[in-house]
Coordinates of C-alpha atoms and ligand atoms in Angstrom, one line a residue:
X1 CA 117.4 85.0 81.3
X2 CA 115.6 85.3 84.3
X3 CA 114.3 88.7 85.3
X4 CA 113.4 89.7 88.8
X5 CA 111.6 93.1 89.5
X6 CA 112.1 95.0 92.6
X7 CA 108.7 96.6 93.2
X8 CA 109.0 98.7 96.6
X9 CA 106.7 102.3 96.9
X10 CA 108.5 102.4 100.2
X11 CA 112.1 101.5 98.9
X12 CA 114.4 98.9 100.5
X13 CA 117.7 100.3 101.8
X14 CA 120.7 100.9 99.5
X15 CA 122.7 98.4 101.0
X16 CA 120.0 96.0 100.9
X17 CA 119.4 96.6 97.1
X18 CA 123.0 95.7 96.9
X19 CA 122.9 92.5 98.3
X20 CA 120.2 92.0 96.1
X21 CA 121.7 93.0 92.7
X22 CA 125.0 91.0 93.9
X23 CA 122.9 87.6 94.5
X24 CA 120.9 88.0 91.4
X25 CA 123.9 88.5 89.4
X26 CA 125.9 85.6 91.3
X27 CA 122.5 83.4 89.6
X28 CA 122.9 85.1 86.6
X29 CA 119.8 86.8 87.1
X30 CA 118.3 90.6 86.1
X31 CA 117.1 92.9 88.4
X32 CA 114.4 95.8 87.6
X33 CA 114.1 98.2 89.8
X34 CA 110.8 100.0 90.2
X35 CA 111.5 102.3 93.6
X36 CA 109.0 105.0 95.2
X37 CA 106.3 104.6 92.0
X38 CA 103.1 106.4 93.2
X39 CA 101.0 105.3 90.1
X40 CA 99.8 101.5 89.7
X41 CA 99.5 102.0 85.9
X42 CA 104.0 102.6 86.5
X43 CA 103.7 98.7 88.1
X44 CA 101.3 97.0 85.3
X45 CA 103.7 98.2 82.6
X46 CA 107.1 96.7 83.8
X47 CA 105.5 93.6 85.3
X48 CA 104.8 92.4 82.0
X49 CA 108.7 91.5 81.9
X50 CA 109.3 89.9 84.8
X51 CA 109.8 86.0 86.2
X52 CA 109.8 86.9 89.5
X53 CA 109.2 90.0 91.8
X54 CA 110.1 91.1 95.1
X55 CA 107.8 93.4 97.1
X56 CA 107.1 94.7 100.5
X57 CA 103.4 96.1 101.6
X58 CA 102.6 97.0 97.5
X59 CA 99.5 95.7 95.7
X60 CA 99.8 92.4 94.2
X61 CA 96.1 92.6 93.1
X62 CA 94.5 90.5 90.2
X63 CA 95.0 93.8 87.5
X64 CA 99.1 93.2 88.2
X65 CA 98.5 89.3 87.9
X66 CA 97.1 89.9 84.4
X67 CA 99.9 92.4 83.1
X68 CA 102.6 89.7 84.6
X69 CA 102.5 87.4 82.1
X70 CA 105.9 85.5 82.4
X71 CA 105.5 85.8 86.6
X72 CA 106.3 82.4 88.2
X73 CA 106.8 84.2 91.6
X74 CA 106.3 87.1 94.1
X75 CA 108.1 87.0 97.1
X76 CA 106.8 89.7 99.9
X77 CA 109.9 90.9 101.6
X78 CA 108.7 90.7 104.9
X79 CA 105.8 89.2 107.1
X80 CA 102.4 90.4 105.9
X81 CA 101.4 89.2 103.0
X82 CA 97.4 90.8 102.9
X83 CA 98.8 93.0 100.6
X84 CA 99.1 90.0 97.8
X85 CA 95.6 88.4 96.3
X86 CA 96.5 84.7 97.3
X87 CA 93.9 83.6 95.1
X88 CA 94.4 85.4 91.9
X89 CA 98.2 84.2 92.2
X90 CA 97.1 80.4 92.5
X91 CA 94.9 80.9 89.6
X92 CA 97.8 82.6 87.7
X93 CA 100.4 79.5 88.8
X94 CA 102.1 82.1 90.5
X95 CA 103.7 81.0 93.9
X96 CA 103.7 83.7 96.6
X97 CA 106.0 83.3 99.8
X98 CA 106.9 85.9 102.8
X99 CA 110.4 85.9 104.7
X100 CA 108.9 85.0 108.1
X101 CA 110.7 86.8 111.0
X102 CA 113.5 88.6 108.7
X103 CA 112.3 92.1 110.3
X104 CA 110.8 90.7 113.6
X105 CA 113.7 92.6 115.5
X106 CA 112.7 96.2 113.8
X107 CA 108.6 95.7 114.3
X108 CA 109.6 94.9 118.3
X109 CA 111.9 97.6 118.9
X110 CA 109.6 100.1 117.3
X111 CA 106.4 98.5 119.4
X112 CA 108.7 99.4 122.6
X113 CA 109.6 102.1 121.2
X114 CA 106.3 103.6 120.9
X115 CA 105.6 102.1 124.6
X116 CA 108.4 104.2 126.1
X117 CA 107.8 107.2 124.2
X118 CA 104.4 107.3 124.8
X119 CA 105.1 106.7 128.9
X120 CA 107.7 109.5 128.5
X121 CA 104.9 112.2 127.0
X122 CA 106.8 112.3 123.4
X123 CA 109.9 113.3 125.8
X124 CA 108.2 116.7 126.8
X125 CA 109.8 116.8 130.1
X126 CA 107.0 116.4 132.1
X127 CA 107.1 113.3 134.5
X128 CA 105.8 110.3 133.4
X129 CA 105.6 106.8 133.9
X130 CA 108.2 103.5 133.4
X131 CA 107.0 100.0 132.2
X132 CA 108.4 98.5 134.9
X133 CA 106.2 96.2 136.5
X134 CA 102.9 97.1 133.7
X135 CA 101.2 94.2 132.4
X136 CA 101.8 93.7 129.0
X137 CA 99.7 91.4 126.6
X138 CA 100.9 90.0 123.2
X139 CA 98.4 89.3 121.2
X140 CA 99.6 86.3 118.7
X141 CA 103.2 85.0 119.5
X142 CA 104.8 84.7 116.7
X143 CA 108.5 85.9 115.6
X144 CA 107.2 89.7 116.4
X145 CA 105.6 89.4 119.2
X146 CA 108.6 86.8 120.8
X147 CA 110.4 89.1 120.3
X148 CA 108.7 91.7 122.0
X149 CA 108.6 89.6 125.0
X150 CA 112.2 89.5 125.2
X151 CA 112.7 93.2 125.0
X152 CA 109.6 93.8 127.3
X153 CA 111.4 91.4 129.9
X154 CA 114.5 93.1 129.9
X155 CA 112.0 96.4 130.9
X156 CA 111.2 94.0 134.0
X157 CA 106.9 94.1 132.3
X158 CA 104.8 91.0 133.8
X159 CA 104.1 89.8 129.9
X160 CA 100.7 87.6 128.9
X161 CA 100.0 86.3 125.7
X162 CA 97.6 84.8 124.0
X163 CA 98.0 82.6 120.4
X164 CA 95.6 79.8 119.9
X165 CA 98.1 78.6 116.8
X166 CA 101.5 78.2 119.2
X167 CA 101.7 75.5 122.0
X168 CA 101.8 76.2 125.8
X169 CA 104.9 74.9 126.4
X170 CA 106.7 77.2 124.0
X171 CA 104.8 80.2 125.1
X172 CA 105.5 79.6 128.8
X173 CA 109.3 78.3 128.4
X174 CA 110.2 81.8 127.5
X175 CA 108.8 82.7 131.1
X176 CA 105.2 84.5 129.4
X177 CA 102.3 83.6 131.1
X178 CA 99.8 81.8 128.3
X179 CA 96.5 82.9 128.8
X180 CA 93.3 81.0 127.2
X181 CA 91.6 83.5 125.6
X182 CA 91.9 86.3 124.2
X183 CA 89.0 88.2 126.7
X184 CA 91.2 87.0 129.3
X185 CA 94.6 88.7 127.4
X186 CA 92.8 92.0 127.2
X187 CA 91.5 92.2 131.2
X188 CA 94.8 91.5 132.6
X189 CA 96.8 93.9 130.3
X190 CA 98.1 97.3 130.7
X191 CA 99.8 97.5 127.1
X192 CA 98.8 95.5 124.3
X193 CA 100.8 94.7 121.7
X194 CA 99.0 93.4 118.1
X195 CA 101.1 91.0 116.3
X196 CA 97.9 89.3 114.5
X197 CA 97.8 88.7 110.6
X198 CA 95.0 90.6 109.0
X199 CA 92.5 88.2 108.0
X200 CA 88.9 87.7 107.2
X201 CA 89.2 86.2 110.7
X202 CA 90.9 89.7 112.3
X203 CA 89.8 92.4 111.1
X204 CA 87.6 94.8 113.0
X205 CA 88.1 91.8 115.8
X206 CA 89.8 94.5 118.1
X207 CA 86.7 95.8 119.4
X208 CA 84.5 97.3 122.1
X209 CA 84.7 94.4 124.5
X210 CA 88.4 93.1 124.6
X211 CA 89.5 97.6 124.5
X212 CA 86.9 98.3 127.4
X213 CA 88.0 95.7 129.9
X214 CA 92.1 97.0 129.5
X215 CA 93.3 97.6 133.0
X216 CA 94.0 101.3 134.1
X217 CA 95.8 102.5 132.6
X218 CA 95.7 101.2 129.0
X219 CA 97.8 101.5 126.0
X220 CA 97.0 99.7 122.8
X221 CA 100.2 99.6 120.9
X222 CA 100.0 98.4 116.9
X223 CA 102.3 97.6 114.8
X224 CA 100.4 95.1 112.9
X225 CA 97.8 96.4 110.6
X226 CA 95.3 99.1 111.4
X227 CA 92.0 97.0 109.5
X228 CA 92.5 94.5 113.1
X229 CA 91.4 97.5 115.0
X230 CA 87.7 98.8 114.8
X231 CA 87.8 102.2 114.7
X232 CA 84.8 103.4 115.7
X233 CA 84.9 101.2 118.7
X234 CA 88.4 102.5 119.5
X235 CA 87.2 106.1 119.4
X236 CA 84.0 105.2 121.3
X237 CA 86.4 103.6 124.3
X238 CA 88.6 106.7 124.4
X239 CA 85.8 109.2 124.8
X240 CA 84.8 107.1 127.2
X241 CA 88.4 106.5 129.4
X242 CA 91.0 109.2 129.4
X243 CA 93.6 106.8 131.0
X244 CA 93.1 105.3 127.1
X245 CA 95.9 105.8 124.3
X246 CA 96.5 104.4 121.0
X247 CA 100.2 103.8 119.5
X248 CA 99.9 102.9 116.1
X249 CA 102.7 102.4 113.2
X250 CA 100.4 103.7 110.7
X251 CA 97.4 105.9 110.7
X252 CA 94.0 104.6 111.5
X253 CA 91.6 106.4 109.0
X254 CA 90.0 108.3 112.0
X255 CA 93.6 109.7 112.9
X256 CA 92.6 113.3 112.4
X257 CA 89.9 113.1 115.0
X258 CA 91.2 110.9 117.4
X259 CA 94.4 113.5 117.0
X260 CA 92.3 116.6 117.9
X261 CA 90.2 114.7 120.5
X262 CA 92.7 113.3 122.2
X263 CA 96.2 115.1 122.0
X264 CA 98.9 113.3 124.2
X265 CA 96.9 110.0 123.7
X266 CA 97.7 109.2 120.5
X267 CA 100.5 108.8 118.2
X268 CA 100.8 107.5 114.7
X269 CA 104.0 107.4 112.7
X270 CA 103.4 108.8 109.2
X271 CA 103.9 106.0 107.4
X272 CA 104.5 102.7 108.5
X273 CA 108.3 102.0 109.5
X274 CA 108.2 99.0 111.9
X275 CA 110.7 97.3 109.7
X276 CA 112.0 100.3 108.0
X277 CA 115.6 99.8 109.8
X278 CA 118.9 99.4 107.2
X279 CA 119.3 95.4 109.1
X280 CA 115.2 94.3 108.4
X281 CA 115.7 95.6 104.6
X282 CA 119.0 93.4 104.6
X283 CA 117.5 90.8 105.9
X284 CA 114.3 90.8 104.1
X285 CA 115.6 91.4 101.0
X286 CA 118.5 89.1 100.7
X287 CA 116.0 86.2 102.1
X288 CA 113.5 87.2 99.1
X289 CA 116.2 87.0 96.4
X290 CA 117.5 83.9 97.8
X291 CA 114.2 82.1 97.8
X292 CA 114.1 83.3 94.3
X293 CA 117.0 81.7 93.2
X294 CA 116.4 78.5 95.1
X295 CA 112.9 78.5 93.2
X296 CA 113.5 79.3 90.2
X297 CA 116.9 76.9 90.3
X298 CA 115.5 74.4 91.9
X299 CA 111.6 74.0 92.5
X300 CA 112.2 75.1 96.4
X301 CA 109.0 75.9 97.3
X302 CA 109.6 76.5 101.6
X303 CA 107.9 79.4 102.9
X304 CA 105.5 79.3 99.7
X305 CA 102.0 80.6 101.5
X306 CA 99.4 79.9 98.8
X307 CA 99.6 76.2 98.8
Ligands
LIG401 C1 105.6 93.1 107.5 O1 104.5 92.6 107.4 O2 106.6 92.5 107.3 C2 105.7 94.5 108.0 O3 104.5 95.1 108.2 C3 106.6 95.4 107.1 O4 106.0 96.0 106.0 P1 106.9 96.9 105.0 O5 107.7 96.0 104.2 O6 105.8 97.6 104.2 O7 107.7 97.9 105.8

């Protein structure tokens, strides 16, 4: 009988593990549940049993590929998948696939979120500012950052983006304007919004340059991954402009010192929660057990990412 383990540190919600349990069972699958585990060690010993696994930002290294001896696949419940060793998994025969755009809604409402709170001073009740007519940049158009644009246009933002990987046309029929480089995103941007992968490509690619020539003033908004940011780069650009903040939905590794440096122009959630709503775990989750079962059932290998 098929077994699929639910690995999540940062657990799914109850209604969501439901759905999850319900489906399997429907295939006549097992679920394991492996919720909130803090130790790795916790992981490598019940991976050993499974056929398939369903996580969200945990390890999938090559030490968990070795323990999963039976593993035919690991689905990450979500967009990212940086967290899983693409390699090690093809070398295993184990297929990996993400549920593209499942919890695009809660990564966008959290981005403008983060926008309005930070406009608002954390809602301290001293006047501040509207996005109304700011210039906002996506940087990558894909499901998140669409759906930023939507929310940001109902906010009446003049919105820019920039994504080599999406066509003009599809970019511009949502009213955006589609800029040709990424230099260009960053000069004609109040806010930017990240919605770039983290790659070999990305990371540390947020730097000195593109952060310096923001328009006044400038927000950098992340809800991607933090490794796309340079950090020392970042901290060197808001020493030197205090019209400068940082949003981020997880904590850069300098966040102590940019916090005491810079209070009021920072803010960092304390653990990342851009699709921690009760709908994006639905979603997310009932995709991953469903492409499970279609799988395992019948060799359906759509949204497989290490091909
Ligand atoms: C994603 O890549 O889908 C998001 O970053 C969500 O990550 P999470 O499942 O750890 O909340």
């Amino acid at each position: 009988m098929t077994k699929v383990l639910v690995a999540t540190e940062k657990p799914f919600a109850p209604a969501a593990v439901d759905q999850i349990k319900k489906i399997a069972d429907q295939a006549g699958f097992i679920v394991m549940m492996l919720e909130k585990y803090t130790n790795q060690a916790d992981l490598l010993t019940v991976v050993e049993e499974a056929d398939a696994m369903i996580v969200r930002s945990d390890k999938v290294d090559a030490a968990v590929l070795d323990a999963a001896k039976h593993l035919k696949i690991v689905v990450r419940a979500g967009a990212g998948y940086d967290n899983v060793d693409l390699e090690a998994a093809t070398a295993h025969n184990v297929v990996v696939m993400n549920t593209p755009g499942q919890n695009s809604n809660a990564v966008a409402e959290l981005a403008i979120g983060m926008m309005i709170f930070n406009a608002r001073n954390g809602f301290n009740g001293k006047a501040g500012s509207e996005l109304k007519d700011k210039k906002l940049g996506i940087h990558a158009y894909g499901n998140v950052g669409k759906r930023v644009a939507d929310l940001a246009r109902g906010f009446g933002m003049e919105i820019f983006a920039y994504d080599p990987f999406i066509p003009r046309e599809t970019i511009e029929a949502d009213g955006v304007v589609c800029v040709d480089s990424v230099e260009e995103l960053y000069r004609n941007s109040n806010y930017v919004s990240l919605h770039i992968p983290a790659n070999e490509q990305t990371k540390q690619s947020v730097n000195y340059s593109l952060l310096s020539s923001m328009l006044s003033p400038a927000i950098l908004v992340n809800t991607a991954r933090k490794e796309v940011v340079n950090e020392t780069d970042l901290m060197k650009v808001m020493e030197e402009r205090p019209d400068f903040s940082y949003l981020s939905d997880i904590k850069p590794d300098n966040a102590a010192e940019l916090e005491e440096k810079f209070p009021g122009r920072c803010f960092f959630t304390p653990k990342k929660m851009g699709a921690q709503t009760a709908e994006a775990n639905l979603n997310a989750g009932v995709a991953a057990i469903r492409q499970i079962v279609a799988f395992i059932n019948d060799g359906d290998t759509t949204f497989q990412v290490n091909k």
